[in-house]
Short mmCIF file of C-alpha atoms and ligand atoms in Angstrom, two decimals:
data_model
loop_
_atom_site.label_atom_id
_atom_site.label_comp_id
_atom_site.label_asym_id
_atom_site.label_seq_id
_atom_site.Cartn_x
_atom_site.Cartn_y
_atom_site.Cartn_z
CA MET A 1 -0.14 0.04 0.22
CA LYS A 2 2.74 2.50 0.95
CA GLU A 3 5.06 1.65 -1.95
CA MET A 4 2.00 1.60 -4.24
CA ALA A 5 1.34 5.48 -2.91
CA ALA A 6 5.03 6.30 -3.52
CA GLY A 7 5.12 5.27 -6.84
CA VAL A 8 1.75 6.97 -7.69
CA LEU A 9 3.16 10.27 -6.07
CA LEU A 10 6.52 9.81 -8.18
CA GLY A 11 4.77 9.25 -11.43
CA LEU A 12 2.80 12.71 -10.60
CA ILE A 13 5.50 14.48 -9.56
CA ILE A 14 7.39 13.69 -13.07
CA PHE A 15 4.26 13.95 -15.30
CA LEU A 16 3.70 17.64 -13.24
CA ALA A 17 7.50 18.58 -14.22
CA PHE A 18 7.03 17.32 -17.56
CA ILE A 19 4.03 19.52 -18.21
CA GLY A 20 5.95 22.59 -16.90
CA ILE A 21 4.41 22.96 -13.60
CA ASN A 22 6.67 24.03 -10.98
CA VAL A 23 7.02 20.80 -8.51
CA THR A 24 9.44 22.47 -5.97
CA PRO A 25 6.71 23.05 -3.08
CA LEU A 26 5.04 19.33 -3.73
CA ILE A 27 8.83 18.00 -3.17
CA LEU A 28 8.72 19.90 0.06
CA ILE A 29 5.41 18.70 1.42
CA THR A 30 6.29 15.14 0.54
CA LEU A 31 9.68 15.26 2.11
CA LEU A 32 8.15 17.00 5.46
CA VAL A 33 5.08 14.46 5.33
CA GLY A 34 7.43 11.75 4.65
CA GLY A 35 9.71 12.78 7.49
CA PHE A 36 7.30 12.87 10.18
CA TYR A 37 5.82 9.67 9.11
CA PHE A 38 9.23 7.94 9.32
CA PHE A 39 10.72 9.64 12.20
CA TYR A 40 7.39 9.74 14.54
CA LEU A 41 4.74 7.64 13.63
CA GLY A 42 6.93 4.71 12.17
CA GLN A 43 8.86 4.55 15.74
CA GLY A 44 6.30 2.76 17.25
CA THR A 45 5.63 0.44 14.50
CA VAL A 46 7.19 -2.84 15.05
CA LYS A 47 6.19 -6.06 14.28
CA PHE A 48 6.04 -8.38 17.18
CA ASP A 49 5.91 -11.44 15.02
CA ASN A 50 6.01 -12.69 11.82
CA ILE A 51 2.08 -12.55 11.40
CA GLY A 52 0.73 -15.15 9.42
CA THR A 53 3.66 -16.06 7.70
CA ASP A 54 3.79 -19.71 9.42
CA ILE A 55 -0.09 -21.12 9.77
CA LYS A 56 1.05 -23.98 12.52
CA VAL A 57 -0.51 -23.11 15.46
CA GLY A 58 1.58 -23.66 18.45
CA THR A 59 5.43 -23.35 18.47
CA GLY A 60 6.90 -26.88 17.99
CA ILE A 61 8.07 -26.80 21.87
CA THR A 62 6.06 -28.85 23.92
CA PHE A 63 6.92 -29.50 27.70
CA GLU A 64 8.33 -32.77 27.07
CA HIS A 65 11.40 -30.38 25.74
CA ILE A 66 11.52 -28.96 29.27
CA GLY A 67 13.46 -30.84 32.02
CA GLY A 68 13.67 -30.20 35.92
CA GLN A 69 10.65 -27.94 36.08
CA ASP A 70 7.78 -30.82 36.51
CA SER A 71 5.77 -28.92 39.60
CA ALA A 72 6.15 -25.73 37.77
CA ILE A 73 4.88 -27.41 34.61
CA LYS A 74 1.94 -28.75 36.51
CA GLU A 75 0.99 -25.43 38.39
CA LEU A 76 1.17 -23.71 34.60
CA GLU A 77 -0.59 -26.77 32.94
CA GLU A 78 -3.56 -26.07 35.49
CA ALA A 79 -3.72 -22.37 34.53
CA LEU A 80 -4.39 -23.33 30.95
CA GLU A 81 -7.39 -25.34 31.62
CA PHE A 82 -9.40 -22.27 30.98
CA ILE A 83 -8.14 -22.01 27.41
CA ILE A 84 -8.48 -25.71 26.83
CA LYS A 85 -11.94 -25.78 28.67
CA PRO A 86 -13.64 -22.47 28.29
CA GLU A 87 -17.24 -23.99 27.92
CA ALA A 88 -16.72 -25.67 31.30
CA ILE A 89 -14.90 -22.59 32.67
CA LYS A 90 -17.47 -20.26 31.65
CA LYS A 91 -20.39 -22.66 32.97
CA MET A 92 -19.01 -22.44 36.54
CA GLY A 93 -18.95 -18.59 36.01
CA ILE A 94 -15.07 -18.77 36.44
CA ARG A 95 -13.56 -15.39 35.64
CA PRO A 96 -11.14 -15.81 32.82
CA LEU A 97 -7.25 -16.00 33.94
CA LYS A 98 -5.52 -13.09 32.06
CA GLY A 99 -1.66 -13.20 33.02
CA VAL A 100 0.66 -15.58 34.27
CA LEU A 101 3.87 -14.96 35.95
CA LEU A 102 6.87 -16.97 35.49
CA VAL A 103 9.56 -15.99 38.12
CA GLY A 104 12.74 -17.51 38.43
CA PRO A 105 16.46 -16.89 37.12
CA PRO A 106 17.70 -16.49 33.88
CA GLY A 107 17.99 -19.60 31.79
CA THR A 108 15.82 -21.88 33.41
CA GLY A 109 13.24 -22.38 30.68
CA LYS A 110 10.46 -19.35 31.12
CA THR A 111 10.63 -18.95 27.72
CA LEU A 112 10.50 -22.45 26.81
CA MET A 113 7.37 -22.85 28.76
CA ALA A 114 5.44 -19.83 27.24
CA LYS A 115 6.21 -21.66 24.02
CA ALA A 116 5.13 -25.00 25.29
CA ALA A 117 2.31 -23.60 26.72
CA ALA A 118 1.20 -22.27 23.38
CA SER A 119 1.12 -25.85 21.71
CA TYR A 120 -0.28 -27.13 24.46
CA THR A 121 -3.43 -25.13 23.99
CA GLY A 122 -3.05 -24.63 20.38
CA SER A 123 -2.69 -20.48 20.68
CA ALA A 124 -1.07 -18.19 18.36
CA PHE A 125 2.24 -17.66 20.33
CA ILE A 126 3.75 -13.84 20.10
CA ALA A 127 6.87 -12.89 21.96
CA THR A 128 8.34 -9.80 23.26
CA SER A 129 10.08 -8.45 25.83
CA GLY A 130 9.74 -5.14 28.32
CA SER A 131 13.07 -3.48 26.61
CA GLU A 132 11.02 -3.32 23.23
CA PHE A 133 8.46 -0.79 24.46
CA ILE A 134 10.91 2.10 26.33
CA GLU A 135 11.24 4.46 24.05
CA VAL A 136 12.49 7.88 23.86
CA TYR A 137 9.29 9.64 22.04
CA ALA A 138 6.45 10.24 24.41
CA GLY A 139 3.21 7.87 24.11
CA MET A 140 5.06 5.42 21.79
CA GLY A 141 5.51 2.63 24.33
CA ALA A 142 1.70 2.54 24.86
CA LYS A 143 1.35 2.53 21.03
CA ARG A 144 3.54 -0.39 20.95
CA VAL A 145 1.14 -2.43 23.90
CA ARG A 146 -1.94 -1.32 21.87
CA GLN A 147 0.01 -2.80 18.73
CA LEU A 148 1.10 -6.10 20.43
CA PHE A 149 -2.59 -7.11 21.39
CA ASN A 150 -3.75 -6.05 18.20
CA ASP A 151 -1.08 -8.17 16.48
CA ALA A 152 -1.95 -11.10 18.73
CA ARG A 153 -5.61 -11.18 17.74
CA LYS A 154 -4.78 -11.06 13.92
CA LYS A 155 -2.04 -13.91 14.41
CA ALA A 156 -4.92 -16.09 16.10
CA SER A 157 -7.62 -15.27 13.40
CA LYS A 158 -4.96 -15.92 10.57
CA GLN A 159 -4.11 -19.36 12.08
CA ASN A 160 -7.75 -20.26 12.87
CA SER A 161 -7.01 -20.36 16.67
CA GLY A 162 -9.55 -19.34 19.28
CA SER A 163 -6.84 -18.05 21.71
CA ALA A 164 -3.56 -16.13 21.45
CA ILE A 165 -0.55 -16.41 24.17
CA ILE A 166 1.29 -13.09 24.12
CA PHE A 167 4.88 -13.54 25.89
CA ILE A 168 6.38 -10.77 27.55
CA ASP A 169 10.13 -11.37 28.74
CA GLU A 170 11.83 -8.70 31.15
CA LEU A 171 8.18 -7.62 32.44
CA GLU A 172 10.13 -5.57 35.00
CA ILE A 173 11.42 -3.24 32.69
CA LEU A 174 7.87 -2.36 31.22
CA GLY A 175 6.03 -3.26 34.52
CA GLY A 176 8.38 -1.72 37.24
CA LYS A 177 6.68 0.32 40.11
CA ARG A 178 5.04 3.67 38.86
CA GLY A 179 6.56 6.91 39.96
CA SER A 180 10.03 5.08 40.54
CA HIS A 181 11.37 6.03 37.25
CA ASN A 182 12.03 9.91 37.60
CA SER A 183 13.09 10.40 34.00
CA HIS A 184 10.02 10.80 32.07
CA MET A 185 6.41 9.61 32.87
CA GLU A 186 6.46 7.43 29.26
CA TYR A 187 7.27 4.20 31.64
CA ASP A 188 4.18 5.06 33.56
CA GLN A 189 1.82 5.55 30.75
CA THR A 190 2.95 1.98 28.87
CA LEU A 191 2.41 0.37 31.92
CA ASN A 192 -1.15 2.09 32.17
CA GLN A 193 -1.83 0.97 28.70
CA LEU A 194 -0.81 -2.70 29.26
CA LEU A 195 -3.25 -2.44 32.42
CA VAL A 196 -6.20 -1.20 30.26
CA GLU A 197 -5.56 -3.76 27.63
CA MET A 198 -5.52 -6.64 30.28
CA ASP A 199 -8.94 -5.20 31.71
CA GLY A 200 -10.42 -5.40 28.28
CA ILE A 201 -9.91 -9.16 28.15
CA SER A 202 -12.72 -10.94 28.63
CA PHE A 203 -14.69 -14.04 27.51
CA ARG A 204 -17.03 -12.64 25.12
CA SER A 205 -13.98 -11.53 23.18
CA GLU A 206 -12.42 -13.75 20.49
CA PRO A 207 -9.58 -14.79 20.72
CA SER A 208 -9.32 -15.36 24.15
CA ILE A 209 -5.67 -13.73 25.12
CA LEU A 210 -3.50 -15.13 27.81
CA ILE A 211 -0.43 -12.95 28.86
CA ILE A 212 2.65 -15.15 30.14
CA GLY A 213 5.07 -12.67 31.84
CA ALA A 214 8.72 -13.69 32.83
CA THR A 215 10.73 -11.73 35.42
CA ASN A 216 13.69 -12.45 37.69
CA ARG A 217 12.87 -9.77 39.84
CA ALA A 218 8.93 -9.90 40.81
CA ASP A 219 9.83 -7.42 43.81
CA MET A 220 10.00 -4.84 41.58
CA LEU A 221 6.59 -5.46 39.62
CA ASP A 222 3.84 -2.63 40.37
CA SER A 223 1.36 -4.07 42.91
CA ALA A 224 -1.52 -2.79 40.12
CA LEU A 225 0.07 -5.56 37.79
CA LEU A 226 0.03 -8.25 40.63
CA ARG A 227 -3.55 -7.58 41.79
CA PRO A 228 -6.25 -10.34 41.55
CA GLY A 229 -7.63 -10.03 37.65
CA ARG A 230 -4.10 -9.50 36.40
CA PHE A 231 -1.07 -11.50 36.84
CA ASP A 232 -2.56 -13.16 39.78
CA ARG A 233 -0.99 -16.55 39.08
CA HIS A 234 2.65 -16.79 39.67
CA VAL A 235 4.78 -19.96 39.03
CA GLN A 236 8.26 -20.26 40.50
CA VAL A 237 10.85 -21.73 38.07
CA THR A 238 13.65 -22.66 39.54
CA LEU A 239 17.46 -23.96 38.83
CA PRO A 240 17.17 -27.47 38.31
CA ASP A 241 18.30 -30.24 41.02
CA ARG A 242 20.45 -33.02 40.15
CA VAL A 243 17.54 -35.48 38.59
CA GLY A 244 16.21 -32.46 36.35
CA ARG A 245 19.77 -31.53 35.80
CA ARG A 246 20.03 -35.39 34.11
CA ARG A 247 16.83 -34.77 32.39
CA ILE A 248 17.98 -31.58 30.73
CA LEU A 249 21.08 -33.36 29.74
CA ASP A 250 18.99 -36.14 28.20
CA ILE A 251 17.12 -33.57 26.08
CA HIS A 252 20.01 -31.68 24.86
CA ALA A 253 22.67 -34.67 24.28
CA GLY A 254 20.06 -36.95 22.67
CA ASN A 255 20.76 -35.61 19.15
CA LYS A 256 24.96 -36.26 20.09
CA PRO A 257 26.91 -39.53 20.42
CA VAL A 258 27.53 -39.62 24.11
CA GLU A 259 30.36 -42.53 24.50
CA ASP A 260 28.53 -43.77 27.64
CA SER A 261 25.34 -42.17 29.16
CA SER A 262 26.87 -42.73 32.60
CA ILE A 263 28.75 -39.67 31.87
CA LEU A 264 25.57 -37.84 31.87
CA ASP A 265 24.71 -39.18 35.70
CA GLU A 266 28.33 -37.46 36.35
CA ILE A 267 28.04 -34.57 34.98
CA ALA A 268 24.51 -33.60 36.49
CA ALA A 269 26.32 -34.42 39.79
CA SER A 270 29.03 -31.98 39.18
CA THR A 271 26.69 -28.72 38.03
CA PHE A 272 24.72 -27.74 40.95
CA GLY A 273 24.04 -24.38 40.17
CA PHE A 274 24.04 -24.73 36.76
CA SER A 275 20.53 -23.66 34.68
CA GLY A 276 19.32 -25.10 31.66
CA ALA A 277 20.91 -22.72 29.61
CA HIS A 278 24.41 -23.50 30.92
CA LEU A 279 23.28 -27.35 30.47
CA GLU A 280 22.73 -26.87 26.90
CA SER A 281 25.56 -24.88 26.39
CA LEU A 282 27.73 -27.59 28.02
CA THR A 283 26.29 -30.26 25.95
CA ASN A 284 27.20 -28.20 22.72
CA GLU A 285 30.57 -27.10 23.67
CA ALA A 286 31.45 -30.63 24.64
CA ALA A 287 30.32 -31.64 20.96
CA ILE A 288 32.26 -28.86 19.20
CA LEU A 289 35.29 -30.31 21.30
CA ALA A 290 34.74 -33.81 20.32
CA LEU A 291 34.79 -32.58 16.57
CA ARG A 292 37.79 -30.42 17.17
CA GLU A 293 39.71 -34.00 18.25
CA ASN A 294 37.70 -35.80 15.14
CA ALA A 295 36.49 -38.05 17.97
CA GLN A 296 33.76 -40.44 16.95
CA SER A 297 32.09 -39.60 20.38
CA ILE A 298 31.77 -37.34 23.27
CA SER A 299 33.63 -38.34 26.19
CA ARG A 300 34.01 -37.72 29.72
CA SER A 301 37.00 -35.27 29.12
CA HIS A 302 35.32 -33.42 26.67
CA PHE A 303 32.33 -32.95 29.15
CA HIS A 304 34.86 -32.00 31.92
CA GLU A 305 36.42 -29.52 29.51
CA ALA A 306 33.02 -28.05 28.08
CA ILE A 307 32.39 -27.55 31.91
CA ASP A 308 35.22 -25.53 32.60
CA LYS A 309 34.52 -23.56 29.32
CA VAL A 310 31.15 -22.73 30.72
CA ILE A 311 31.93 -21.42 34.02
CA LEU A 312 35.33 -19.87 33.18
CA GLY A 313 35.30 -19.15 29.61
CA GLU A 314 37.60 -19.83 26.63
CA LYS A 315 41.18 -21.36 26.92
CA LEU A 316 43.38 -17.94 26.34
CA ASP A 317 46.38 -17.56 24.10
CA LYS A 318 47.80 -15.09 26.64
CA LYS A 319 51.14 -16.01 27.85
CA PRO A 320 51.66 -14.68 31.72
CA SER A 321 55.34 -14.34 32.52
CA PRO A 322 57.14 -17.33 34.10
CA ALA A 323 57.01 -15.51 37.40
CA GLU A 324 53.21 -14.95 37.15
CA ILE A 325 52.87 -18.49 36.15
CA GLU A 326 54.96 -19.68 39.19
CA ARG A 327 53.12 -17.65 41.27
CA VAL A 328 49.90 -18.99 39.67
CA SER A 329 51.26 -22.74 40.48
CA PHE A 330 51.67 -21.88 44.31
CA HIS A 331 48.30 -20.05 44.25
CA GLU A 332 46.43 -23.11 42.88
CA SER A 333 48.37 -25.69 44.80
CA GLY A 334 47.51 -23.79 48.27
CA HIS A 335 43.51 -23.94 47.10
CA ALA A 336 44.05 -27.37 46.51
CA LEU A 337 45.87 -28.83 49.60
CA ILE A 338 43.67 -27.01 51.77
CA SER A 339 40.64 -28.20 50.06
CA GLU A 340 41.86 -31.71 50.44
CA LEU A 341 42.51 -31.44 54.05
CA VAL A 342 39.48 -29.79 54.82
CA LYS A 343 37.14 -32.18 52.82
CA PRO A 344 39.09 -35.51 51.73
CA GLY A 345 37.90 -36.47 48.26
CA SER A 346 37.23 -32.96 46.77
CA VAL A 347 39.87 -31.83 44.33
CA SER A 348 39.20 -33.22 41.04
CA SER A 349 41.66 -31.25 39.17
CA LEU A 350 44.07 -28.25 38.85
CA THR A 351 45.68 -26.47 36.01
CA ILE A 352 47.68 -23.21 35.33
CA ILE A 353 46.56 -22.86 31.77
CA PRO A 354 44.62 -19.57 31.60
CA ARG A 355 40.96 -19.46 30.98
CA GLY A 356 38.25 -16.49 30.97
CA SER A 357 39.75 -14.19 33.33
CA ALA A 358 41.24 -16.82 35.41
CA LEU A 359 45.06 -17.47 35.22
CA GLY A 360 44.56 -20.87 36.78
CA PHE A 361 41.86 -22.77 38.95
CA MET A 362 41.08 -25.70 40.91
CA ARG A 363 38.17 -27.72 40.08
CA LYS A 364 35.72 -29.69 42.64
CA THR A 365 34.65 -33.36 42.61
CA ALA A 366 30.88 -33.71 41.97
CA GLN A 367 28.72 -33.17 45.30
CA ASN A 368 25.64 -33.82 46.11
CA ASP A 369 23.14 -30.59 45.85
CA GLN A 370 23.16 -29.20 49.30
CA TYR A 371 20.86 -26.19 50.40
CA LEU A 372 21.63 -26.03 54.04
CA TYR A 373 25.24 -25.52 55.54
CA ILE A 374 26.85 -25.39 59.02
CA ARG A 375 29.09 -23.25 60.26
CA GLU A 376 32.28 -25.42 59.61
CA GLU A 377 31.21 -26.23 56.28
CA LEU A 378 31.03 -22.24 55.46
CA GLU A 379 34.35 -21.83 57.47
CA GLY A 380 35.87 -24.68 55.52
CA ASP A 381 34.93 -22.94 52.29
CA ILE A 382 36.19 -19.88 53.54
CA MET A 383 39.59 -21.24 54.41
CA VAL A 384 39.98 -23.08 50.68
CA ALA A 385 39.35 -19.47 49.27
CA LEU A 386 41.92 -17.72 51.59
CA ALA A 387 44.60 -20.70 50.64
CA GLY A 388 45.69 -19.10 47.27
CA ALA A 389 47.01 -15.81 48.67
CA ALA A 390 48.08 -17.65 51.81
CA ALA A 391 50.08 -19.98 49.82
CA GLU A 392 51.65 -16.99 47.98
CA GLU A 393 52.65 -15.35 51.22
CA ILE A 394 54.64 -18.58 52.34
CA LYS A 395 56.56 -18.63 48.90
CA TYR A 396 57.25 -14.70 48.46
CA GLY A 397 56.17 -13.18 51.66
CA ASN A 398 53.38 -11.14 49.91
CA TYR A 399 50.19 -11.96 47.85
CA SER A 400 49.07 -10.37 44.51
CA THR A 401 45.74 -9.17 42.84
CA GLY A 402 44.76 -12.55 41.60
CA ALA A 403 43.31 -13.11 45.22
CA ALA A 404 40.89 -10.25 44.68
CA SER A 405 38.01 -12.56 43.58
CA ASP A 406 38.95 -15.42 46.34
CA PHE A 407 38.38 -12.28 49.23
CA GLU A 408 35.01 -11.39 47.79
CA GLN A 409 34.20 -15.20 47.99
CA CYS A 410 35.26 -14.95 51.38
CA TRP A 411 33.43 -11.87 52.21
CA LYS A 412 30.07 -13.37 50.92
CA LEU A 413 30.53 -16.68 53.33
CA ALA A 414 31.40 -14.60 56.17
CA MET A 415 28.16 -12.36 55.83
CA GLN A 416 26.48 -15.67 55.26
CA ILE A 417 27.39 -16.97 58.66
CA VAL A 418 26.54 -13.59 60.20
CA GLU A 419 23.18 -13.02 58.67
CA THR A 420 22.15 -16.42 59.16
CA GLY A 421 22.82 -16.39 63.19
CA LEU A 422 25.53 -18.79 63.11
CA SER A 423 28.02 -15.83 64.31
CA SER A 424 29.15 -15.23 67.69
CA LEU A 425 26.46 -12.45 67.42
CA GLY A 426 23.90 -14.92 67.82
CA VAL A 427 20.37 -13.93 65.98
CA VAL A 428 20.52 -10.76 63.94
CA LYS A 429 18.57 -8.34 61.89
CA ARG A 430 20.63 -7.35 59.07
CA THR A 431 18.64 -4.16 58.81
CA ASP A 432 18.82 -3.29 62.36
CA SER A 433 22.44 -3.95 62.98
CA PRO A 434 24.66 -1.25 62.71
CA ASP A 435 27.20 -1.91 59.88
CA GLU A 436 30.19 -1.54 62.18
CA VAL A 437 29.27 -4.34 63.99
CA ILE A 438 28.44 -6.80 60.99
CA TYR A 439 32.01 -5.57 59.60
CA LYS A 440 33.84 -6.43 62.75
CA GLU A 441 32.37 -9.88 63.19
CA CYS A 442 32.97 -10.32 59.37
CA LYS A 443 36.43 -9.27 59.66
CA GLU A 444 37.12 -11.51 62.79
CA ILE A 445 35.95 -14.42 61.02
CA ILE A 446 38.08 -13.94 58.13
CA GLY A 447 41.00 -12.77 60.49
CA SER A 448 41.10 -16.31 62.20
CA LEU A 449 40.58 -18.49 59.60
CA GLU A 450 43.42 -16.71 57.80
CA LYS A 451 46.06 -17.16 60.54
CA LYS A 452 44.48 -20.99 60.60
CA THR A 453 44.72 -21.56 56.69
CA LYS A 454 48.42 -20.43 56.75
CA GLU A 455 49.18 -22.50 60.02
CA ILE A 456 48.08 -25.81 58.30
CA LEU A 457 49.89 -24.67 55.13
CA LEU A 458 53.20 -24.09 57.00
CA ILE A 459 52.75 -27.54 58.33
CA HIS A 460 52.75 -29.18 55.08
CA GLN A 461 55.05 -26.82 53.48
CA ASP A 462 56.69 -29.75 51.61
CA SER A 463 53.71 -30.94 50.07
CA LEU A 464 52.70 -27.86 49.31
CA PHE A 465 55.90 -26.57 47.24
CA SER A 466 56.09 -30.35 45.56
CA LEU A 467 52.75 -29.80 44.61
CA ALA A 468 53.54 -26.31 43.01
CA GLU A 469 56.56 -27.46 41.53
CA THR A 470 54.57 -30.34 39.54
CA ILE A 471 51.85 -28.33 38.37
CA LEU A 472 54.35 -25.74 37.15
CA ALA A 473 56.38 -28.54 34.83
CA GLU A 474 53.01 -30.02 33.80
CA GLU A 475 50.20 -27.45 33.70
CA SER A 476 47.37 -29.57 34.74
CA LEU A 477 46.99 -32.53 37.35
CA ASP A 478 44.02 -34.70 37.39
CA ARG A 479 42.70 -36.25 40.90
CA ASP A 480 45.10 -39.53 40.62
CA ARG A 481 47.96 -37.21 39.99
CA PHE A 482 47.25 -35.23 42.69
CA ILE A 483 46.77 -38.05 45.11
CA GLU A 484 49.85 -39.62 43.74
CA LEU A 485 51.92 -36.38 44.96
CA LEU A 486 50.47 -35.96 48.18
P1 ATP B 501 15.80 -15.49 30.49
O1 ATP B 501 15.22 -15.18 31.77
O2 ATP B 501 17.08 -15.22 30.38
O3 ATP B 501 14.93 -14.99 29.10
P2 ATP B 501 14.53 -18.17 30.33
O4 ATP B 501 14.39 -18.45 31.66
O5 ATP B 501 13.57 -17.75 29.52
O6 ATP B 501 15.92 -16.91 30.38
P3 ATP B 501 15.12 -19.75 28.01
O7 ATP B 501 15.18 -18.80 26.99
O8 ATP B 501 13.75 -20.60 28.11
O9 ATP B 501 15.24 -19.53 29.52
O10 ATP B 501 16.32 -20.86 28.25
C1 ATP B 501 17.24 -20.44 26.99
C2 ATP B 501 17.72 -21.81 26.57
O11 ATP B 501 18.26 -22.70 27.61
C3 ATP B 501 16.74 -22.72 25.78
O12 ATP B 501 16.57 -22.65 24.57
C4 ATP B 501 17.32 -24.05 26.28
O13 ATP B 501 17.69 -24.76 24.94
C5 ATP B 501 17.64 -24.08 27.41
N1 ATP B 501 16.88 -24.31 28.43
C6 ATP B 501 16.77 -23.54 29.84
N2 ATP B 501 16.08 -24.23 30.49
C7 ATP B 501 15.64 -25.55 30.16
C8 ATP B 501 14.98 -26.72 30.59
N3 ATP B 501 14.23 -26.46 32.01
N4 ATP B 501 15.11 -27.96 29.83
C9 ATP B 501 15.55 -27.74 28.68
N5 ATP B 501 16.33 -26.65 28.40
C10 ATP B 501 16.23 -25.76 28.89
#
C-alpha cells in the first residue's frame, strides 16, 4: 500500500514537471510528510512477530522439551485449563485468567514454558520483551502495547485459533513500580496501557488472550500488575536439581553421540547451580570439542573441559610471564591442598592454563546438591578461598591481585555466617544491626581463618612446594596424579 502510494506520487511529480508546472513545493511537502511519518509515527511500529507467515498453530516446543521443571509445568498446565475448556469454565462462572507470571533466574526455561503453553493449548504465540516498549518518544510505548494486542488477535485469526498467548520477557522493565522512574512519565503510560489492555480481555471476545510474563525481579513489579484479575498466578521456575539436570542433559544430548550415558549422571552431579541454558551450552561445547579432535563420540574429558569453558570461558592464548606462572602454581596448590585437607576427596583437578579471566583454577569433584550448611562447612569454604593468597605469602612473603575474587567470595561467606545467625553475634536482623558491628564480626571470622589456613599450610609446606613445582612442570593435574603426589 505504502509502496503504491509512493509510486503514484513519484509518477505525478514527474508528469507535472514534464508539462512545465513548478513541482518544488510539492516535493517539499512530500519530504515533510514522509519525514514525519518515518521518524515519529514509524517509531512505534514494530512487528511483534511474523504474523501469518507460519500457519502452524503452536510453537513446536512442548512440555516434553523442558527438563527439571515438573512442578512449575504442572502449575502452568492447571492455569491453562481455562483456554482448553472454555465452556466448562464459563458454565461455572469462573472469571478468565488473564496473566501468568513466571518468576525465576535467567536461563531456567521461562521462554520455553511459554512456547510449550502455546503448543499445549493450540494458541497463536507472540513473544516480546519489556525493553522493546521503552522509547524516547512520548506515547510510543503505549502505542506499542496496543499494537502488541492487535497483532496477537490478528495472528490468532490468521491461524484460525481461538486463543493467543502473548509472552513478555523482562516484564520488570515494562511493569516496574510506577513513579520509580524519575526520567519521564513514558514508563508509567506504557504500564497504564498494558493494564487497560488486560482489563479489556473478556470471555466474550474472540480470540481469548493470555499474557505470560517472565521476570527474575518480581519484587520490582507494580502492585497494580499483581493484583487479582491481572498477573494473579505466579509460577516459580527454579534452578534444576540433580534429577532435573540429568533430564535436561538427556534432552540436549539426545541427538549427540555420547560415549556412555553414565557420563551424563556424573555431569549432572557436578553441575550444581547450573541453569538449563548452562547445560544446553555445556552439551554443545562438549560436542564441538569432540569434533575438533575428530573423535567419533563425546567422552568424559570433553564434558569436563566444556564445564570449565562454560564456567570460566575460552582457554586463552595470553601467556603470563614465567614469574606469574610460578605464582599461580603456588596459589592453586594452596587452594587444592587446603580443600583436600578440609574436605577429603574434594579436588578433581587443577591447572595453570589461563581460561576466561582466571590464570589457573582448581575444580572440585561432584558433590550432592546442598542447600543447608553448618558453620564449620562455611568456614571450610572460606579457608579454601583464602588458601591461594596464604600459599603465595608462604612462598614470596606477599600476595598478588590474583586473590581479589577469592576475598570477595570469603566476604560473601562470612556475611552468610553472620546473617544466618551462625556467628558469635547470634541471631541478628541485618537491617537493624549497625554496619560496623557486622563488619567487625566478618573481619574477625576471616582474620582467624586466615591465621588457621596459613598454619596448616606451613605444617604441610613440603607438600605445597612439591605440588606447585609439579604443576609448574606439567601444567594440569588430574585427581589421580594429585593423590599420588600427596
Ligand atoms: P531469560 O530469563 O534469560 O530470558 P529463560 O528462563 O527464558 O531465560 P530460556 O530462554 O527458556 O530461559 O532458555 C534458554 C535455553 O536454555 C533454551 O532454549 C534451552 O535450550 C535451554 N533451557 C533452559 N531451561 C531449560 C530446561 N528447563 N529444559 C531444557 N532446556 C532448557
